[in-house]
Every structure is written in C-alpha cells, then in structure tokens.
Tab-separated table of C-alpha atoms in Angstrom:
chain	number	residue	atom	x	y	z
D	1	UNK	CA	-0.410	-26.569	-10.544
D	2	UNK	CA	1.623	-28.414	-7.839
D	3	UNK	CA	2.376	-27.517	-4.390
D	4	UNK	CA	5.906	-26.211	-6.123
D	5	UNK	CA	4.521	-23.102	-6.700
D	6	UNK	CA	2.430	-20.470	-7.744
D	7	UNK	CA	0.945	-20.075	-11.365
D	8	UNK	CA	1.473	-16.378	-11.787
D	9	UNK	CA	4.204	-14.330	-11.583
D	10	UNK	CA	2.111	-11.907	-9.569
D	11	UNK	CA	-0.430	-11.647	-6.850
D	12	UNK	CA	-3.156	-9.485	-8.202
D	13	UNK	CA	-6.374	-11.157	-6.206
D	14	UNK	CA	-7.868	-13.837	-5.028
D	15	UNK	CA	-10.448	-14.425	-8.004
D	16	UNK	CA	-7.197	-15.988	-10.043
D	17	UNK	CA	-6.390	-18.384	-7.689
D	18	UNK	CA	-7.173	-22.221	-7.212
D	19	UNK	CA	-7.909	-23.530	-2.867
D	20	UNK	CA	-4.563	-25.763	-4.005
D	21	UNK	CA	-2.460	-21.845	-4.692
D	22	UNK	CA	-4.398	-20.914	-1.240
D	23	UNK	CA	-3.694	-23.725	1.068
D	24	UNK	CA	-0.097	-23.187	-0.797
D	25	UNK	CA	0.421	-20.049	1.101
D	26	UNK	CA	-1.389	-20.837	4.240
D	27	UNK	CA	1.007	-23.363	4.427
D	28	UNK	CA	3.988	-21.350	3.938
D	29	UNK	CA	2.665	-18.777	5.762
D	30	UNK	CA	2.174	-21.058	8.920
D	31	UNK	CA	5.599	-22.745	8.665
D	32	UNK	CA	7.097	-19.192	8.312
D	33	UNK	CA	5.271	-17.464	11.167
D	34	UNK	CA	7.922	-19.003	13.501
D	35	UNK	CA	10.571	-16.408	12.287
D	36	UNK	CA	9.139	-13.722	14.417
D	37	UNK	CA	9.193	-15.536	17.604
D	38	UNK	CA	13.144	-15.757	17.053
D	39	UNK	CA	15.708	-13.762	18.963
D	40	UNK	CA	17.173	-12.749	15.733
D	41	UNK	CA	14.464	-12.276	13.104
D	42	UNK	CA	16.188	-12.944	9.816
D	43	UNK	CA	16.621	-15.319	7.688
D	44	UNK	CA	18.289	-15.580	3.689
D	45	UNK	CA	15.724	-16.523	1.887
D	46	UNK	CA	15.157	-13.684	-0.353
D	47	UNK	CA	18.995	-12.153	-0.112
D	48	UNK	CA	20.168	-10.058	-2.744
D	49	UNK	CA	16.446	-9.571	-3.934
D	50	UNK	CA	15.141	-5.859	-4.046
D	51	UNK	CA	11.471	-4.663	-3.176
D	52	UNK	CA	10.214	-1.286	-4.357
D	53	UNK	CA	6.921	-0.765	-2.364
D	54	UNK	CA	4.665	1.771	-4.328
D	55	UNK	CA	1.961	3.271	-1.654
D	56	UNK	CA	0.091	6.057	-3.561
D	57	UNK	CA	-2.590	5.704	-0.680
D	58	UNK	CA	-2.432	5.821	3.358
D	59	UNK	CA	-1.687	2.988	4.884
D	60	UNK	CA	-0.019	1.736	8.397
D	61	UNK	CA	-0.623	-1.481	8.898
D	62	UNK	CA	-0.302	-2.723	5.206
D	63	UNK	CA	2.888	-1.021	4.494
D	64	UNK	CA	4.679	-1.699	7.581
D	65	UNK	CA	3.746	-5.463	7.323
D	66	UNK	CA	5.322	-5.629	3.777
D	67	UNK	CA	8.362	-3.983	5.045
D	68	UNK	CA	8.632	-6.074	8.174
D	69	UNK	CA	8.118	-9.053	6.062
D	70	UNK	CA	10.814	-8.081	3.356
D	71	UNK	CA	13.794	-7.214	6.126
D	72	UNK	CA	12.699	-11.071	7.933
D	73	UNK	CA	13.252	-12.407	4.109
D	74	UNK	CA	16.839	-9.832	4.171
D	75	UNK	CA	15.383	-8.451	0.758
D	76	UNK	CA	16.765	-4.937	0.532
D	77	UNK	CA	13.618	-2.291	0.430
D	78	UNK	CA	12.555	1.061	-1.319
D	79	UNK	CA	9.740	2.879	-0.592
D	80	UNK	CA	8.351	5.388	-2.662
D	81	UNK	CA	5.345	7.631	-1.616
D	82	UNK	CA	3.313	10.017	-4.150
D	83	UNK	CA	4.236	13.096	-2.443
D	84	UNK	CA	8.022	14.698	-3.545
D	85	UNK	CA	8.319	12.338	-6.163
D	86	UNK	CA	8.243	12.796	-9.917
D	87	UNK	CA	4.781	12.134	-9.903
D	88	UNK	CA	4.114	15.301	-8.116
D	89	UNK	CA	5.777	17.039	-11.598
D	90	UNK	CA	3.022	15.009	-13.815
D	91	UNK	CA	5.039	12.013	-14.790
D	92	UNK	CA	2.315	8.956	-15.778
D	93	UNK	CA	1.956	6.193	-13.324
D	94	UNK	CA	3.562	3.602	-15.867
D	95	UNK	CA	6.414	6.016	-17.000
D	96	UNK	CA	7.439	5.941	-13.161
D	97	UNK	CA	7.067	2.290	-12.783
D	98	UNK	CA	9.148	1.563	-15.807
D	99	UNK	CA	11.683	3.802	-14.895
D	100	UNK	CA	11.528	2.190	-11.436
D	101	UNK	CA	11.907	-1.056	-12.948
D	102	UNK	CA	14.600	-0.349	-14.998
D	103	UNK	CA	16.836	-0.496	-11.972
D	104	UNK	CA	15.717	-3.852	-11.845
D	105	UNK	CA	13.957	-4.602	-8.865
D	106	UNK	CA	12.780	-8.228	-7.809
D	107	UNK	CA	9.040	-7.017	-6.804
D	108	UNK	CA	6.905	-3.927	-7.212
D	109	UNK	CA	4.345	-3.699	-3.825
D	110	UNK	CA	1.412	-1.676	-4.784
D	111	UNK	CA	-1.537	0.349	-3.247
D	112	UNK	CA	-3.262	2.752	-5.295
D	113	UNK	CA	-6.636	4.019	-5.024
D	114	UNK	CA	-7.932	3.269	-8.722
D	115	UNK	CA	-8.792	-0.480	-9.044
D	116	UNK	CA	-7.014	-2.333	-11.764
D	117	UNK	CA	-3.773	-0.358	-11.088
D	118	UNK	CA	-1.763	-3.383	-10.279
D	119	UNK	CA	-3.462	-5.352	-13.162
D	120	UNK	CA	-2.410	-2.797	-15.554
D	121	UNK	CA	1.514	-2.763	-14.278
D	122	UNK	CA	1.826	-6.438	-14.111
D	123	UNK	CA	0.368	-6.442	-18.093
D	124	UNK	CA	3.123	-3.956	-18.908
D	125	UNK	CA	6.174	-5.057	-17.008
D	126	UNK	CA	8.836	-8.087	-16.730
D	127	UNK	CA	8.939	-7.300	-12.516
D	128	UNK	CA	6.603	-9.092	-10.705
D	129	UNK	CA	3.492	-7.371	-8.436
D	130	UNK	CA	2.092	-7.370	-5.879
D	131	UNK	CA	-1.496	-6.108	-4.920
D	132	UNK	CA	-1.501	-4.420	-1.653
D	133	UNK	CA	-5.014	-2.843	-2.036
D	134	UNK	CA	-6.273	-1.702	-5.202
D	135	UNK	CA	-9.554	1.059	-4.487
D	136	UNK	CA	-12.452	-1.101	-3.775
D	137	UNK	CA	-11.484	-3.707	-5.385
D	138	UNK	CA	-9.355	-6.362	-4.018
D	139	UNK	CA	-6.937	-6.509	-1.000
D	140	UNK	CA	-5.607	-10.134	-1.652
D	141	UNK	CA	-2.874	-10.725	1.097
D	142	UNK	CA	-5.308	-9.410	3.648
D	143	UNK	CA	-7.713	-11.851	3.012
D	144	UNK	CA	-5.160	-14.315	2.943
D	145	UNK	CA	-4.139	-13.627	6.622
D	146	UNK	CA	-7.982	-13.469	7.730
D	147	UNK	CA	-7.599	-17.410	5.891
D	148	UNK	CA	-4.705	-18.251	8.255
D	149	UNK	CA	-6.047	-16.533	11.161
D	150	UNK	CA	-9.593	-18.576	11.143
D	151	UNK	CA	-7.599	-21.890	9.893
D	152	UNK	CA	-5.723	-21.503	13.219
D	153	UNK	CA	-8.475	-21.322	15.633
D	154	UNK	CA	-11.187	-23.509	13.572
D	155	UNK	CA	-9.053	-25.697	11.755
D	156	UNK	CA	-11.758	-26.345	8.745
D	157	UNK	CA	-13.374	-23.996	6.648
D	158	UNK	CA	-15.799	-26.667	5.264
D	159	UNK	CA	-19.276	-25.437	6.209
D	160	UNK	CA	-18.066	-22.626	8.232
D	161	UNK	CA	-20.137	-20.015	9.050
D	162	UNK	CA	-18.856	-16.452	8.864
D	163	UNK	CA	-21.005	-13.449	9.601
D	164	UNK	CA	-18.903	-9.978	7.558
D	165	UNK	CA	-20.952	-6.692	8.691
D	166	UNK	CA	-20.102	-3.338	7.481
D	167	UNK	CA	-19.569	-1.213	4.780
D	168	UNK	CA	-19.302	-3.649	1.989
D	169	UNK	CA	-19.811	-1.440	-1.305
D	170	UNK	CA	-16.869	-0.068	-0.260
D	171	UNK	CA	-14.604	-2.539	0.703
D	172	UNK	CA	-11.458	-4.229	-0.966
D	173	UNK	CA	-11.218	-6.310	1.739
D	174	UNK	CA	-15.047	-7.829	1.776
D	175	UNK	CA	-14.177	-9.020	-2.045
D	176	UNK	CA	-11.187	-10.603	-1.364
D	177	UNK	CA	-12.319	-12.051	1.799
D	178	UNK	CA	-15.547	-13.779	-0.062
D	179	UNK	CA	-13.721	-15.152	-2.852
D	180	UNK	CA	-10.965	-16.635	-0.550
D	181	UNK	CA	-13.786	-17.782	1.761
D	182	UNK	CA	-16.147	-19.473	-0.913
D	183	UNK	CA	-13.105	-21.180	-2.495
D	184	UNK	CA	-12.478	-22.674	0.393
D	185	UNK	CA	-15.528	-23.905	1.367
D	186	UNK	CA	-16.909	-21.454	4.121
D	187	UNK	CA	-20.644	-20.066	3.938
D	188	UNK	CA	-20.757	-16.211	4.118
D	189	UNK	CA	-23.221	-14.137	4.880
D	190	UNK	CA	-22.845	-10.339	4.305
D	191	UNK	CA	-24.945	-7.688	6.291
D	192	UNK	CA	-25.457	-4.228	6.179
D	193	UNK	CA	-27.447	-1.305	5.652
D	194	UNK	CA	-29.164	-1.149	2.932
D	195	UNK	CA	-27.232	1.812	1.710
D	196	UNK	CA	-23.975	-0.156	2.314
D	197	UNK	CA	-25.030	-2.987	0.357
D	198	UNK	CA	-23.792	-3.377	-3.409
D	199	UNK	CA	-26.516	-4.560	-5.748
D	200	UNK	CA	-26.290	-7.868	-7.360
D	201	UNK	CA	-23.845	-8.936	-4.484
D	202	UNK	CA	-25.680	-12.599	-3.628
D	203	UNK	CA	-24.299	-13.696	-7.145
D	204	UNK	CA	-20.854	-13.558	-5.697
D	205	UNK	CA	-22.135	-17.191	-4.125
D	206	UNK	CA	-22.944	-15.452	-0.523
D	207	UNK	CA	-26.179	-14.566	1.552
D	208	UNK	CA	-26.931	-10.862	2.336
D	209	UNK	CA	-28.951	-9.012	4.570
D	210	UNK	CA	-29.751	-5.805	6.431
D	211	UNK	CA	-30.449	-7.741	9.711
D	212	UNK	CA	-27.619	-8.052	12.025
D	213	UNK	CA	-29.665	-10.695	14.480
D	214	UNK	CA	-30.233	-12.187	11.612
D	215	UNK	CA	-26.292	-12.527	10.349
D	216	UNK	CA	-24.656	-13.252	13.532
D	217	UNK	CA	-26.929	-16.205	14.665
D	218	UNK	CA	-25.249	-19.294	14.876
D	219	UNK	CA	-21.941	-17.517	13.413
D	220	UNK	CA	-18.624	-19.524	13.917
D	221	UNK	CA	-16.573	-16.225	12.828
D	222	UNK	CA	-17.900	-12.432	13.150
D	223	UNK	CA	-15.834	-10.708	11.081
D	224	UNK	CA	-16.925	-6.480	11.412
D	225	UNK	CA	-15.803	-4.333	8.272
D	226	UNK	CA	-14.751	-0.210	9.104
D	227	UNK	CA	-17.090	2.460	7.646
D	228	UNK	CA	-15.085	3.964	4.428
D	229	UNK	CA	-15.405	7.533	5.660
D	230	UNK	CA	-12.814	8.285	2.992
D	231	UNK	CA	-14.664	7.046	0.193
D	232	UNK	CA	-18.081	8.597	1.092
D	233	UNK	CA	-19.162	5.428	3.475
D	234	UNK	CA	-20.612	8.052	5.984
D	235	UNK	CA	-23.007	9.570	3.841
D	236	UNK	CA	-25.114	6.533	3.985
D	237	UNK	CA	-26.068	7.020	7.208
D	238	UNK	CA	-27.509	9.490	9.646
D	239	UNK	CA	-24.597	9.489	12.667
D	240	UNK	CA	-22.123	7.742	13.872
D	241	UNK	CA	-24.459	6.861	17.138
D	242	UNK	CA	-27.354	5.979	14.726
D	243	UNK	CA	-24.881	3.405	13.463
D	244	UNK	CA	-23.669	1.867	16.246
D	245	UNK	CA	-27.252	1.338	17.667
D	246	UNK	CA	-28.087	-1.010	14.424
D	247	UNK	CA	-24.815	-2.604	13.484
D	248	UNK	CA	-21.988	-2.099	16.552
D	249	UNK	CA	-21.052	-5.295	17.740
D	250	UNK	CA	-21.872	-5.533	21.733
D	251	UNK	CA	-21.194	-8.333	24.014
D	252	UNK	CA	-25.207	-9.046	23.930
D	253	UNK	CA	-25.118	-9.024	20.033
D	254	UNK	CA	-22.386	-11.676	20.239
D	255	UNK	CA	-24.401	-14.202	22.064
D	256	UNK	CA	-26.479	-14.449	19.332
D	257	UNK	CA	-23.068	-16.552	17.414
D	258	UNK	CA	-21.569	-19.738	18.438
D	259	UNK	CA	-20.370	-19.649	22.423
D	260	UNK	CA	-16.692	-20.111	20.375
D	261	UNK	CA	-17.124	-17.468	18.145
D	262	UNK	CA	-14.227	-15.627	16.878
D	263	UNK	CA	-14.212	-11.746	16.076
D	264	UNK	CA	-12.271	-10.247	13.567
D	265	UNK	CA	-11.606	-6.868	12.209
D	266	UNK	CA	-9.028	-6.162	9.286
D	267	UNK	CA	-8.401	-2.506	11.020
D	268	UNK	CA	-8.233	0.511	11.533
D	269	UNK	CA	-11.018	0.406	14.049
D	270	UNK	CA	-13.656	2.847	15.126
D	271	UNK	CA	-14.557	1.868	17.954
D	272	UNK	CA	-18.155	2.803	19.800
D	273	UNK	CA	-19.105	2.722	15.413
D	274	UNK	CA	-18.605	-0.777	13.797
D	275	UNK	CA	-17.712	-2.356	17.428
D	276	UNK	CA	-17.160	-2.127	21.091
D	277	UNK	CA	-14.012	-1.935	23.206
D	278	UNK	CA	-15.162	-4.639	25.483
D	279	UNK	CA	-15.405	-6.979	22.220
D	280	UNK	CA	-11.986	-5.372	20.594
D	281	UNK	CA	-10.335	-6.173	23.938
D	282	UNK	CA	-11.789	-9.590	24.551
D	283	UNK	CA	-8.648	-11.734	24.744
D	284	UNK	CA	-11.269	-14.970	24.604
D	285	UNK	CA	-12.928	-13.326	21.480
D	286	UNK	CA	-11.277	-10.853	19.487
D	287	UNK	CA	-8.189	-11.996	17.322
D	288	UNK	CA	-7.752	-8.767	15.878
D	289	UNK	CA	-4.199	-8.862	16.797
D	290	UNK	CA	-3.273	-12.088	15.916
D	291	UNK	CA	-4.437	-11.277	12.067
D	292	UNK	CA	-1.569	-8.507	12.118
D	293	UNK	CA	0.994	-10.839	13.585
D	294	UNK	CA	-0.272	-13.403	10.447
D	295	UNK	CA	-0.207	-10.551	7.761
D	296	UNK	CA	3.827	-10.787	7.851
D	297	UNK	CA	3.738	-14.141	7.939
D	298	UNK	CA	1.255	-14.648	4.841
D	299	UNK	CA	3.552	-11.279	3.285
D	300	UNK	CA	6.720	-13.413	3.654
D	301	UNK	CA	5.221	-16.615	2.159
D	302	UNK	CA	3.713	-14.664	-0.797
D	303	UNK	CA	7.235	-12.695	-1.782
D	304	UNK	CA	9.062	-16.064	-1.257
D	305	UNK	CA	6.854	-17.888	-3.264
D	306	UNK	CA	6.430	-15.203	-6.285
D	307	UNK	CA	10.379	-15.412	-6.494
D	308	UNK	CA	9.925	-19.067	-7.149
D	309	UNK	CA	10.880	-20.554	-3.595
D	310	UNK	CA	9.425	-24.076	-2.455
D	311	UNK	CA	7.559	-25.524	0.331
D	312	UNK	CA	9.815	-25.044	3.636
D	313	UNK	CA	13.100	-25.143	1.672
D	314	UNK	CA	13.305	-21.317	3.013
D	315	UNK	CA	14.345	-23.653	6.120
D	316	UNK	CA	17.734	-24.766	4.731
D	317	UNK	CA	20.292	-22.798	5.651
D	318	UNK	CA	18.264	-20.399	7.929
C-alpha cells in the first residue's frame, strides 16, 4: 500500500489495517479538520456521492458526526432507522440493504448491535461500508479520532503510556482502541473489575489489571471507558457509589499519572460513576471535547478516502 490510498473498499476495523493505512487517515483527518473552523463549512469533495446511514442502535454522537461529516464533504444523506421501516414488517437485514443498494448509493454507514453485521454486508454487496459500531466488537472510526486526538497533544505514540479503565468486556470501543494503539506503538494497560475484565485479554499484546493505582501511575493518557448498562455492564457490580469509590477518576487519582496527563472519554458520560465533573470539566486535562470535534474530521477523511480520494487533493478546488 502507498499513501494513495486505502486497501479496502470498506472500513470494517482496525485489526485489517497496516500504521501506514492509519497514519493515512490521521493525516487526512488533520489536514481536513480545518473545514470546520470556516465561515462556510463545505467543500466538493464528495459531490454527487450519496450516503445511506443504517443506525439499527441508539446513537447521538456517532450518527450526528457521520452526518455532519457527509454535508462538509456536500455528499447528499439518507438515514434510515429500524423503527417504521420495512424491517419492522420482517424483511431480513440483507434483503433491506440490497434493496437499499439498488438505488445505488456511494456508502452504506452502519451500527447494529450484532457484531459482524458490517462484515457480512460488505461480503455481500458492490457499495462500500462503513463500521460505525458493530455490538462489542469494534468501533473503528472512534478509535481513530482517540489516534488523532492523543497525536495532537503528544505528538508520538512510540512508548506511550495509556491507562483505559472501565467496562472492557463490553466495549467496541476498548478493541478498537488497543489494536489502533498497539499498531502504533503505544503501551496499554487495561483495568477493571474483575467482573469487567474479558478472559484471555493480555494476548491482545496489552497489560491488565484490577488495580486502578496501579494503571494510572506514570500514565501519559487516562482514557475512562462508560459502564454498558445496556448490555448488562451493571450487573457486575454492587452500586453505582460502590463503583465510583474503586474506579471513578478524582483529581487525587490523577496525580498518580504524568503532571501532563491527558483524560479522555469516548462518551456518553456518567458522571459521579466512571469519572468526576471536576476532571470532565478540566480545560487543562480533559479533551473529551476535542475527540468529538476530531470524530468529523477522521469521518470526513475516511468517506473521502473509501471513494478513492488522495492525500490533500480534497484541497483543489475547495
């Protein structure tokens, strides 16, 4: 592969991809970030192209950064939701999508709650996909923006230390994240209790423990994962209180990291659970909001680069 593009038609994880495809997109994504700080945020890059974004799960921040990302690109947008659709009347998943794709659509955005959805799609259709969070599986452009957020304030990855605490036998994002991470050099060390910790999960090249001292000492990035309350994350321990008291991150907890640590949280938050206010709203600390400003951004660079655009050349004409 050269920095002209992308191997695959689609973006179904991390796991497929080289640190060349990686730094590929950071790079896009950091050249393309300047489009929202324009009065008029649009450029052609993707006119005439058509997104259908599939979202057969909740989301807010996921969908809406797609969307934002497609109408900067001026890629015309459909969304589709489970609920009042032919789905409702028992019509299979890929039945739907081909039918959907036979009105020929550039890109099909998916979410679904059964990993290996978007897998199976991109195997049986022409259109390319997009994984936008796939059960617990993989959540590939989020980790992608974590990338460009801790590239921005630490520049290297190389021997990085990053601290993720949370629910990690249910997270997409925690998978994504230490595949991305480990590719590109970072050491990652995974905590939390033991009832939130998949077996087996040190073979995935990364430390774990139950110890949250233990994790966040010496940590260059803290990045704090929400409990899955959804997918049965609360049943692993006693309260919410209970919780907090062992793994909330607290301004005293986060002197135990580097004095320039950075805290992260891929959102929603529960705050006074898996962290603090006084942390979430640490402008010095916290760049919880600057990972949502980079998931358009890394969005952007990943549809422009699917449909086979280069390096920068977005910039001519824009």
């Amino acid at each position: 592969m050269t920095k002209a593009g992308l191997r695959s038609k689609d973006l179904l994880g991390i796991e497929p991809l080289d640190p060349e495809e990686i730094g590929l997109i950071l790079d896009t994504a950091e050249s393309m970030a300047e489009i929202g700080r324009r009065e008029i945020k649009k450029v052609p890059a993707l006119r005439g192209r058509m997104v259908v974004n599939l979202f057969f799960e909740a989301s807010t921040r996921t969908r809406f950064s797609f969307e934002t990302a497609e109408k900067w690109l001026s890629a015309d947008t459909l969304n589709f939701a489970a609920k009042g659709t032919s789905v409702e009347k028992g019509e299979t998943l890929l039945d739907t999508a081909k039918n959907l794709e036979a009105m020929s659509p550039d890109f099909l955005v998916i979410r679904h709650s059964s990993p290996g959805v978007p897998h199976f799609l991109a195997s049986q259709l022409k259109t390319r996909v997009i994984n936008a969070g796939d059960g617990a599986h993989e959540h590939p452009t989020q980790a992608l923006l974590d990338a460009l957020t801790i590239r921005q304030r630490k520049k290297s990855f190389e021997n990085l230390k990053v601290a993720i605490v949370g629910d990690i036998a249910h997270s997409r994002v925690v998978r994504s994240n230490v595949w991305c991470l480990t590719k590109l050099k970072a050491k990652v060390t995974l905590c939390a209790p033991p009832t939130l910790m998949p077996v087996d999960i040190e073979s995935m090249g990364v430390s774990a423990t139950s110890d949250f001292e233990e994790a966040l000492s010496g940590a260059d990035v803290v990045m704090m994962l929400r409990v899955q309350i959804e997918r049965g994350g609360k049943m692993a321990f006693p309260s919410s209180r209970e919780y907090f008291a062992r793994y909330g991150l607290t301004r005293e907890r986060l002197a135990l990291a580097r004095p320039d640590a950075i805290v992260m949280h891929p959102g929603p938050m529960n705050r006074g659970v898996e962290i603090s206010s006084e942390i979430a709203d640490d402008a010095d600390r916290s760049v919880i909001l600057s990972q949502v400003a980079n998931g358009v951004a890394v969005r952007m660079a990943v549809l422009y680069l699917l449909a086979g655009g280069t390096p920068r050349a977005w910039q001519e004409g824009a």
